PDB file of N, CA and C in Angstrom:
ATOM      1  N   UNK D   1      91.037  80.415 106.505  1.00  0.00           N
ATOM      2  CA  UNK D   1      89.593  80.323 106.554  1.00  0.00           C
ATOM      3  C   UNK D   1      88.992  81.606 107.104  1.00  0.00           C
ATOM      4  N   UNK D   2      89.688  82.039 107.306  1.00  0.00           N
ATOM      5  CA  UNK D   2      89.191  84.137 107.875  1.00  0.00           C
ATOM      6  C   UNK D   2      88.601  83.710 109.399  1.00  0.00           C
ATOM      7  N   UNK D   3      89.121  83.207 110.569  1.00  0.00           N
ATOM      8  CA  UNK D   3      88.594  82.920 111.461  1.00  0.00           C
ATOM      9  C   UNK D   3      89.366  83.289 112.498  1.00  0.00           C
ATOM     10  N   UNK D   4      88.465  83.707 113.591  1.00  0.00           N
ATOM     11  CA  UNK D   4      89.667  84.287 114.681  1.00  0.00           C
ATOM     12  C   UNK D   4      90.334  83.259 115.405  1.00  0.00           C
ATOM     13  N   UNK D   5      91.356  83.056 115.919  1.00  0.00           N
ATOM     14  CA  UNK D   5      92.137  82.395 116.508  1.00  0.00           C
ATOM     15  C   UNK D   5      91.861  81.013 117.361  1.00  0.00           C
ATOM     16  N   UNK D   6      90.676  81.829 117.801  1.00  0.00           N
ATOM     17  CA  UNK D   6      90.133  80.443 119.090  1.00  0.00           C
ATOM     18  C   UNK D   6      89.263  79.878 118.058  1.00  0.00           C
ATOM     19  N   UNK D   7      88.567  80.624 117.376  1.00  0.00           N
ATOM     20  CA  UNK D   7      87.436  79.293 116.424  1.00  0.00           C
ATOM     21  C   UNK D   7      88.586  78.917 115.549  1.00  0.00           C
ATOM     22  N   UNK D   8      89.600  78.999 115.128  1.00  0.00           N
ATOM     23  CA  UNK D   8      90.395  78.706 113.863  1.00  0.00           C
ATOM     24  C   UNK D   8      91.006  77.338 114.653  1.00  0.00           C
ATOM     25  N   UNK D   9      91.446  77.340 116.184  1.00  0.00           N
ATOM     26  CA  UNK D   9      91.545  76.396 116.872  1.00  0.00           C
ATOM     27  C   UNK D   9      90.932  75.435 117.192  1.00  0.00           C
ATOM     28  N   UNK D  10      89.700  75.896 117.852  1.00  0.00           N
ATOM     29  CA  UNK D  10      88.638  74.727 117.858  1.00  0.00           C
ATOM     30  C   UNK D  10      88.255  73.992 116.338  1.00  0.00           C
ATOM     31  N   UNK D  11      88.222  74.313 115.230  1.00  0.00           N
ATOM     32  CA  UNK D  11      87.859  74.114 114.255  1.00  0.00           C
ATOM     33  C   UNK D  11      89.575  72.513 114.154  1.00  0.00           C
ATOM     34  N   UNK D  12      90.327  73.151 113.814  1.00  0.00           N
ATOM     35  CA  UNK D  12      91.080  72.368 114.108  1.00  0.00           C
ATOM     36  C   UNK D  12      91.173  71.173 114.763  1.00  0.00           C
ATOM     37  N   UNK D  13      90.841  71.565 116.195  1.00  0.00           N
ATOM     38  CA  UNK D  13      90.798  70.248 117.047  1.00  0.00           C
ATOM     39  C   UNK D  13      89.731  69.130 116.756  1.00  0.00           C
ATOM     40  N   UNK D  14      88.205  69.843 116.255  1.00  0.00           N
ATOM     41  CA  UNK D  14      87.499  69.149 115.786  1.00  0.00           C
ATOM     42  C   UNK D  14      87.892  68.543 114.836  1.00  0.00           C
ATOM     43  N   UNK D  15      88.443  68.407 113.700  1.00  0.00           N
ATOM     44  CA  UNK D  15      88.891  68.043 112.562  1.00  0.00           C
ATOM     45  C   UNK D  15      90.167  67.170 113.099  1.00  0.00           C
ATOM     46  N   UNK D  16      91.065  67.043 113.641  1.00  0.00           N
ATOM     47  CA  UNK D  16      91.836  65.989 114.232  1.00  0.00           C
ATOM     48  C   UNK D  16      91.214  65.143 115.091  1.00  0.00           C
ATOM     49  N   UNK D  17      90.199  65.502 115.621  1.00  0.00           N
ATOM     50  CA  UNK D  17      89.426  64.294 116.766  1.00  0.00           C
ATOM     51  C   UNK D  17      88.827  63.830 115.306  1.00  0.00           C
ATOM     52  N   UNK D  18      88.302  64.419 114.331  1.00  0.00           N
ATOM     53  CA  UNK D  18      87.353  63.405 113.470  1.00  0.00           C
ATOM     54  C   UNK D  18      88.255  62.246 112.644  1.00  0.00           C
ATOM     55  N   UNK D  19      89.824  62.862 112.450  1.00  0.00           N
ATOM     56  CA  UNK D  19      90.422  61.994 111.883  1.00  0.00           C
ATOM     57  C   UNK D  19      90.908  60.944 112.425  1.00  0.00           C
ATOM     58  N   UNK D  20      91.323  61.284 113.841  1.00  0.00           N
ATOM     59  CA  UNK D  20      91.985  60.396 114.865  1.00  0.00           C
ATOM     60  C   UNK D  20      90.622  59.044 114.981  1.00  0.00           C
ATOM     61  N   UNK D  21      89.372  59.487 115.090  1.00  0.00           N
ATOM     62  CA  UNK D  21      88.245  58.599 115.181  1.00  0.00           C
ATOM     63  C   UNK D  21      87.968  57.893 114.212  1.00  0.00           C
ATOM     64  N   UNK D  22      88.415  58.181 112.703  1.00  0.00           N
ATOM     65  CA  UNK D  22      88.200  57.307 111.591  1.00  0.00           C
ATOM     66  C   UNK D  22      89.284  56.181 111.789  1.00  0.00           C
ATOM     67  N   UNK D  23      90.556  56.972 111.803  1.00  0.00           N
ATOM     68  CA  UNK D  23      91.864  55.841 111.778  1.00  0.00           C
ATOM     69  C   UNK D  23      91.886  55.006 112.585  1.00  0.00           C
ATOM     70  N   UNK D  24      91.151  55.403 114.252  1.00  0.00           N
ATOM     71  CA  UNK D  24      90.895  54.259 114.784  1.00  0.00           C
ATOM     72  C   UNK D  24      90.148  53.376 114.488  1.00  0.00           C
ATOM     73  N   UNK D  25      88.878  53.581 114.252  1.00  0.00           N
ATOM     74  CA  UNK D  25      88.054  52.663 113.530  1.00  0.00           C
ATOM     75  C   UNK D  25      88.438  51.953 112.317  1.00  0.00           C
ATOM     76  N   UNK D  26      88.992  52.247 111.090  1.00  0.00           N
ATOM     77  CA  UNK D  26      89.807  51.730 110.430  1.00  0.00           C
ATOM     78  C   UNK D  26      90.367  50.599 111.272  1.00  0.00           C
ATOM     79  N   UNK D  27      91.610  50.906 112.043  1.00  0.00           N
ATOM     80  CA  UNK D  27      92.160  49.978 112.166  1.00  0.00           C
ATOM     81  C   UNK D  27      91.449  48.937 113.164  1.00  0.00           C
ATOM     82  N   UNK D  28      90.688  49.553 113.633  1.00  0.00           N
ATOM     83  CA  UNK D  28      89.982  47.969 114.725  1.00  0.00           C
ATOM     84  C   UNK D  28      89.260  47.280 113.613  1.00  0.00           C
ATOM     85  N   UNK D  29      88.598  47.602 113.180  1.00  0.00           N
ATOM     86  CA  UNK D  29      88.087  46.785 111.502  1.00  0.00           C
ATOM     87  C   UNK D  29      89.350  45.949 110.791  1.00  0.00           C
ATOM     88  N   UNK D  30      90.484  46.139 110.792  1.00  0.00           N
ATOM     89  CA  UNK D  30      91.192  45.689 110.164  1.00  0.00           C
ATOM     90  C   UNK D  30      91.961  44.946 111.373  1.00  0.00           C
ATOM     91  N   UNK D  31      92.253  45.130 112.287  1.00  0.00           N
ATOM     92  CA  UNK D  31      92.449  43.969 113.447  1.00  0.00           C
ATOM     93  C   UNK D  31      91.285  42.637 113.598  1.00  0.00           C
ATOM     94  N   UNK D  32      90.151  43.276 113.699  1.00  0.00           N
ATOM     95  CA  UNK D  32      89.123  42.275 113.529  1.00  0.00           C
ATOM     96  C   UNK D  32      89.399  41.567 112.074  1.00  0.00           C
ATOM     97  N   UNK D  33      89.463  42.075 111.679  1.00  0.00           N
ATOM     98  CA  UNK D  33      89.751  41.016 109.975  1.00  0.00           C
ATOM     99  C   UNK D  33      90.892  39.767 110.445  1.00  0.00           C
ATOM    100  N   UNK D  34      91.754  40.284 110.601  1.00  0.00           N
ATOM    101  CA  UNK D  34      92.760  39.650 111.357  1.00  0.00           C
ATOM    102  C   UNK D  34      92.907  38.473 112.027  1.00  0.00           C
ATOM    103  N   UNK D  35      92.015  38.593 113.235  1.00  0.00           N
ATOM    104  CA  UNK D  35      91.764  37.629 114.061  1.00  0.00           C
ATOM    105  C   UNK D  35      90.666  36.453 113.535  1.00  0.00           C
ATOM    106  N   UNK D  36      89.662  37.173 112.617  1.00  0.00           N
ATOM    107  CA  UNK D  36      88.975  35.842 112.245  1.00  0.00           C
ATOM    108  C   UNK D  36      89.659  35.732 110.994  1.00  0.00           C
ATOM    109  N   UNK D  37      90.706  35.601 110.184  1.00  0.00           N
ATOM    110  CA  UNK D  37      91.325  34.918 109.541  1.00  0.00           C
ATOM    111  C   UNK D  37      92.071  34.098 110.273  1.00  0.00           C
ATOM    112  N   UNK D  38      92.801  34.538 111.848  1.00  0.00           N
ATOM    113  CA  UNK D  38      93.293  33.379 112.026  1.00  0.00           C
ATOM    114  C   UNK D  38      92.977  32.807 112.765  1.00  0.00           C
ATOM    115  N   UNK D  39      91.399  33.201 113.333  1.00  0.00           N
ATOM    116  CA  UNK D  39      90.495  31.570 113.825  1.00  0.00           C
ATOM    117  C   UNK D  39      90.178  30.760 112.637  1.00  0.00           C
ATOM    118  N   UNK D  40      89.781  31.278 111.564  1.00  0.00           N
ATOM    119  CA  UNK D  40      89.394  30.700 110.541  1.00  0.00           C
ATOM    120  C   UNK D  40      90.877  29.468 109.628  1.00  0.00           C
ATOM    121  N   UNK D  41      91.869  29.868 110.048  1.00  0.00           N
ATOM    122  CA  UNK D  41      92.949  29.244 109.488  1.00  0.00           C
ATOM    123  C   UNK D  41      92.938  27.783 110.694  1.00  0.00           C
ATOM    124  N   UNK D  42      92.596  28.318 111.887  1.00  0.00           N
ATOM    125  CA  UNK D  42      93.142  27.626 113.175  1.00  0.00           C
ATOM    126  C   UNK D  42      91.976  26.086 112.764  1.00  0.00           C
ATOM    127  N   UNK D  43      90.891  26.664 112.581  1.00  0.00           N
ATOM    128  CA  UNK D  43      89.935  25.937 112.317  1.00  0.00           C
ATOM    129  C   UNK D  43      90.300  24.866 111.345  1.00  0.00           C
ATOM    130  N   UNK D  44      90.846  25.088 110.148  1.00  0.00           N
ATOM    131  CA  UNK D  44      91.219  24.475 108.994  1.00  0.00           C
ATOM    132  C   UNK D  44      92.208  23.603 109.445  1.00  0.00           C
ATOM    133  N   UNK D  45      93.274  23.976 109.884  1.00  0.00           N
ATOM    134  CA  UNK D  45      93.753  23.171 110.485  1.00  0.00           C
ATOM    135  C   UNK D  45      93.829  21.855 111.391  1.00  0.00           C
ATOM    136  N   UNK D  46      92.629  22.303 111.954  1.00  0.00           N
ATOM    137  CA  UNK D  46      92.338  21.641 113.048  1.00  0.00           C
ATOM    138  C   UNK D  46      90.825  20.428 112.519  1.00  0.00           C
ATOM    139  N   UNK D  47      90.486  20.985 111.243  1.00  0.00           N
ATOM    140  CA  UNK D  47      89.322  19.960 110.762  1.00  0.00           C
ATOM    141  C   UNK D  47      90.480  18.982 110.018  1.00  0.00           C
ATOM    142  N   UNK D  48      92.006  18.945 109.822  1.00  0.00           N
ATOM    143  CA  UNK D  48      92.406  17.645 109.065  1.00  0.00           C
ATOM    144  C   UNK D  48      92.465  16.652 109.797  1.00  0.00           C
ATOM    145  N   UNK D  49      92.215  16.961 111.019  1.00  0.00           N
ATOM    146  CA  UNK D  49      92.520  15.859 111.979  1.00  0.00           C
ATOM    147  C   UNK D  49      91.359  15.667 112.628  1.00  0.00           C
ATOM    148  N   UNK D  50      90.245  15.723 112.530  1.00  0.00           N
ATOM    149  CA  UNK D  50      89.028  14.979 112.134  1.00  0.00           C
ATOM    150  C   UNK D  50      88.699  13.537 111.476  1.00  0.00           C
ATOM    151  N   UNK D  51      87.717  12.899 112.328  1.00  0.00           N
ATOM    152  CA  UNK D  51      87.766  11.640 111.781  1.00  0.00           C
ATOM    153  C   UNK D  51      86.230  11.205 111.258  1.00  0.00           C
ATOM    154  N   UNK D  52      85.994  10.270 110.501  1.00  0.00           N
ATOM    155  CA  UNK D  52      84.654   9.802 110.126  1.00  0.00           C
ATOM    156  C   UNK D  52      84.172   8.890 111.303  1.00  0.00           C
ATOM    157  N   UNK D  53      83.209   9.218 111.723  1.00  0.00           N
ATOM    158  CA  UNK D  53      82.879   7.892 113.095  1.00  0.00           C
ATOM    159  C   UNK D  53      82.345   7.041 112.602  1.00  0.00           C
ATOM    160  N   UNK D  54      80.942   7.261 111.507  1.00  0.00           N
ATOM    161  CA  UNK D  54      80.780   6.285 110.801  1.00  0.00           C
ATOM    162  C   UNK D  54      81.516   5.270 110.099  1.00  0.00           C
ATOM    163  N   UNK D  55      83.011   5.531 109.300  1.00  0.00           N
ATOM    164  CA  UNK D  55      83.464   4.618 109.315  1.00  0.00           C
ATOM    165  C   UNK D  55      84.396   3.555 110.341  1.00  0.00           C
ATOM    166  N   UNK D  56      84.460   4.703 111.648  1.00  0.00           N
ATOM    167  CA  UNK D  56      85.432   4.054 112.724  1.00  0.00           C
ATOM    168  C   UNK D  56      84.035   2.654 113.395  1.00  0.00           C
ATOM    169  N   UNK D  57      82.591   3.151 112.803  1.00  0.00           N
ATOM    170  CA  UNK D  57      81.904   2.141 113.668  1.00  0.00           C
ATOM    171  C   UNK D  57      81.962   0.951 113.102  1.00  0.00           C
ATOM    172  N   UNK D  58      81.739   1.161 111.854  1.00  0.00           N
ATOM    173  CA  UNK D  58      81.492   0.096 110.450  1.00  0.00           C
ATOM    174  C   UNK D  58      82.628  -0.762 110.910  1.00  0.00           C
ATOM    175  N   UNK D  59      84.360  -0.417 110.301  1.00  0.00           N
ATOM    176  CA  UNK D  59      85.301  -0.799 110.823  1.00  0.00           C
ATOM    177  C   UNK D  59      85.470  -1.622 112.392  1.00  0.00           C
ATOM    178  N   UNK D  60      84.615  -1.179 113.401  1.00  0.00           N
ATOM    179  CA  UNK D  60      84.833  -1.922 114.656  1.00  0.00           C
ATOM    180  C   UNK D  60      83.863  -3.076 114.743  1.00  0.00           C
ATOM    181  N   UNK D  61      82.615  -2.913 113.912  1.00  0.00           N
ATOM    182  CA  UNK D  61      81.709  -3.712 113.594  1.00  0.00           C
ATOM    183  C   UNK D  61      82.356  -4.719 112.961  1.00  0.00           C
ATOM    184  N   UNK D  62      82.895  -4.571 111.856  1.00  0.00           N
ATOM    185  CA  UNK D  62      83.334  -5.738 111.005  1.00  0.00           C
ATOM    186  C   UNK D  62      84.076  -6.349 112.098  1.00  0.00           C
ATOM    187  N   UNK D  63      85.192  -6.359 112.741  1.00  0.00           N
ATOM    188  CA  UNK D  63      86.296  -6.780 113.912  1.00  0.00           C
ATOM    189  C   UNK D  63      86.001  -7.556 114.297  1.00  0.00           C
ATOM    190  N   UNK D  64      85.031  -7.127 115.116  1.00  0.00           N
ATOM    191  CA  UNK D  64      83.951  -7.750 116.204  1.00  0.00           C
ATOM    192  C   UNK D  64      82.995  -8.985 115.931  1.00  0.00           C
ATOM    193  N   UNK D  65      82.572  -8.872 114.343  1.00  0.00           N
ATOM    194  CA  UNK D  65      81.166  -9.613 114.233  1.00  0.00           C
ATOM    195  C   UNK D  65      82.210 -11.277 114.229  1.00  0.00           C
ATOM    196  N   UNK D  66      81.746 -12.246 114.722  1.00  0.00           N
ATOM    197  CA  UNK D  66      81.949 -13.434 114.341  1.00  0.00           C
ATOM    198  C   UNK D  66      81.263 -14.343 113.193  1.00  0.00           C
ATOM    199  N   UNK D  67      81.710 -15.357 112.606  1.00  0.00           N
ATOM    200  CA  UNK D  67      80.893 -15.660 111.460  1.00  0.00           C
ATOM    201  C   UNK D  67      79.937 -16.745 112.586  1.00  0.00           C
ATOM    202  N   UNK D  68      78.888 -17.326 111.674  1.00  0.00           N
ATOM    203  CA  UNK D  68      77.631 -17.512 112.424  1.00  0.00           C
ATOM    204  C   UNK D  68      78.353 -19.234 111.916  1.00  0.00           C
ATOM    205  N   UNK D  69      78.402 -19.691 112.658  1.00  0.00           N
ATOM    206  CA  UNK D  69      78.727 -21.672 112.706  1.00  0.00           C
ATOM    207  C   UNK D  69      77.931 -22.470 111.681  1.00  0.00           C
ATOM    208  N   UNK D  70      76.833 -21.771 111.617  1.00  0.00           N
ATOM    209  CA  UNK D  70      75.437 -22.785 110.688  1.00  0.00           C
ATOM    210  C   UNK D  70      75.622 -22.551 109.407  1.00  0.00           C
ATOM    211  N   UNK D  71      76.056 -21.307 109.151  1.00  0.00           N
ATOM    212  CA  UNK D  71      76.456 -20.716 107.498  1.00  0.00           C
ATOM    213  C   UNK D  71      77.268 -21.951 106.575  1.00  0.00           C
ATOM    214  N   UNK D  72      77.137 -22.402 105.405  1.00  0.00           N
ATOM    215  CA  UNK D  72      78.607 -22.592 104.750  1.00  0.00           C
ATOM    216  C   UNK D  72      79.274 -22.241 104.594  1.00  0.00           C
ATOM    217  N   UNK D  73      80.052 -22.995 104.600  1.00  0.00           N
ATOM    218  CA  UNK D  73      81.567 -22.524 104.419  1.00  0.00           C
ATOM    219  C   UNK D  73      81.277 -22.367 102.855  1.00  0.00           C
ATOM    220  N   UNK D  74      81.989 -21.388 102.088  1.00  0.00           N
ATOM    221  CA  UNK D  74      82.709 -21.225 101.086  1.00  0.00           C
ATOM    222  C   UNK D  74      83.996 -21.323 100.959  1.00  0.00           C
ATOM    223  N   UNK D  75      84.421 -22.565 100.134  1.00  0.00           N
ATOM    224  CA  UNK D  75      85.870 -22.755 100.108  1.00  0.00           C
ATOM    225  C   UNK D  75      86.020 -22.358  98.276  1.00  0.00           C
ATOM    226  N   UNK D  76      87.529 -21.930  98.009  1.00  0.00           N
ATOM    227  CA  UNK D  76      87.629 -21.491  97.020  1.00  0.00           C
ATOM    228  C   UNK D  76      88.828 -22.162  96.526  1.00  0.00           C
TER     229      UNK D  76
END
């Protein structure tokens, strides 16, 4: 580059700090990718074992209700 020694140096160092600063960034971007794929997996996982409450109420409702004495009977 026709430059004397110390700027041919500094020029240099600048140009490795700029690369060293991309690759880091790169890779924290790509660590972050990372981690919310595997909250995002953890999550998935963790919604199969999830339950409907609405039907756990319905279900405890029915259990519970007694038939009413005054009703007929339906015999079949």
């Amino acid at each position: 580059m026709h430059l004397p020694a110390a700027q041919a140096q500094q020029t240099a160092v600048q140009l490795m700090a700029k690369k060293a600063n991309m690759q880091a960034t790169v890779s924290g971007i790509n660590d972050a990718f990372y981690w919310a794929a595997a909250i995002c997996i953890a999550g998935i996982v963790l919604s199969f074992f999830l339950r409907d409450v609405r039907k756990d109420k319905k279900a405890a409702n029915d259990l519970l209700a007694l038939p009413d004495p005054e009703s007929p009977k339906i015999e079949a």
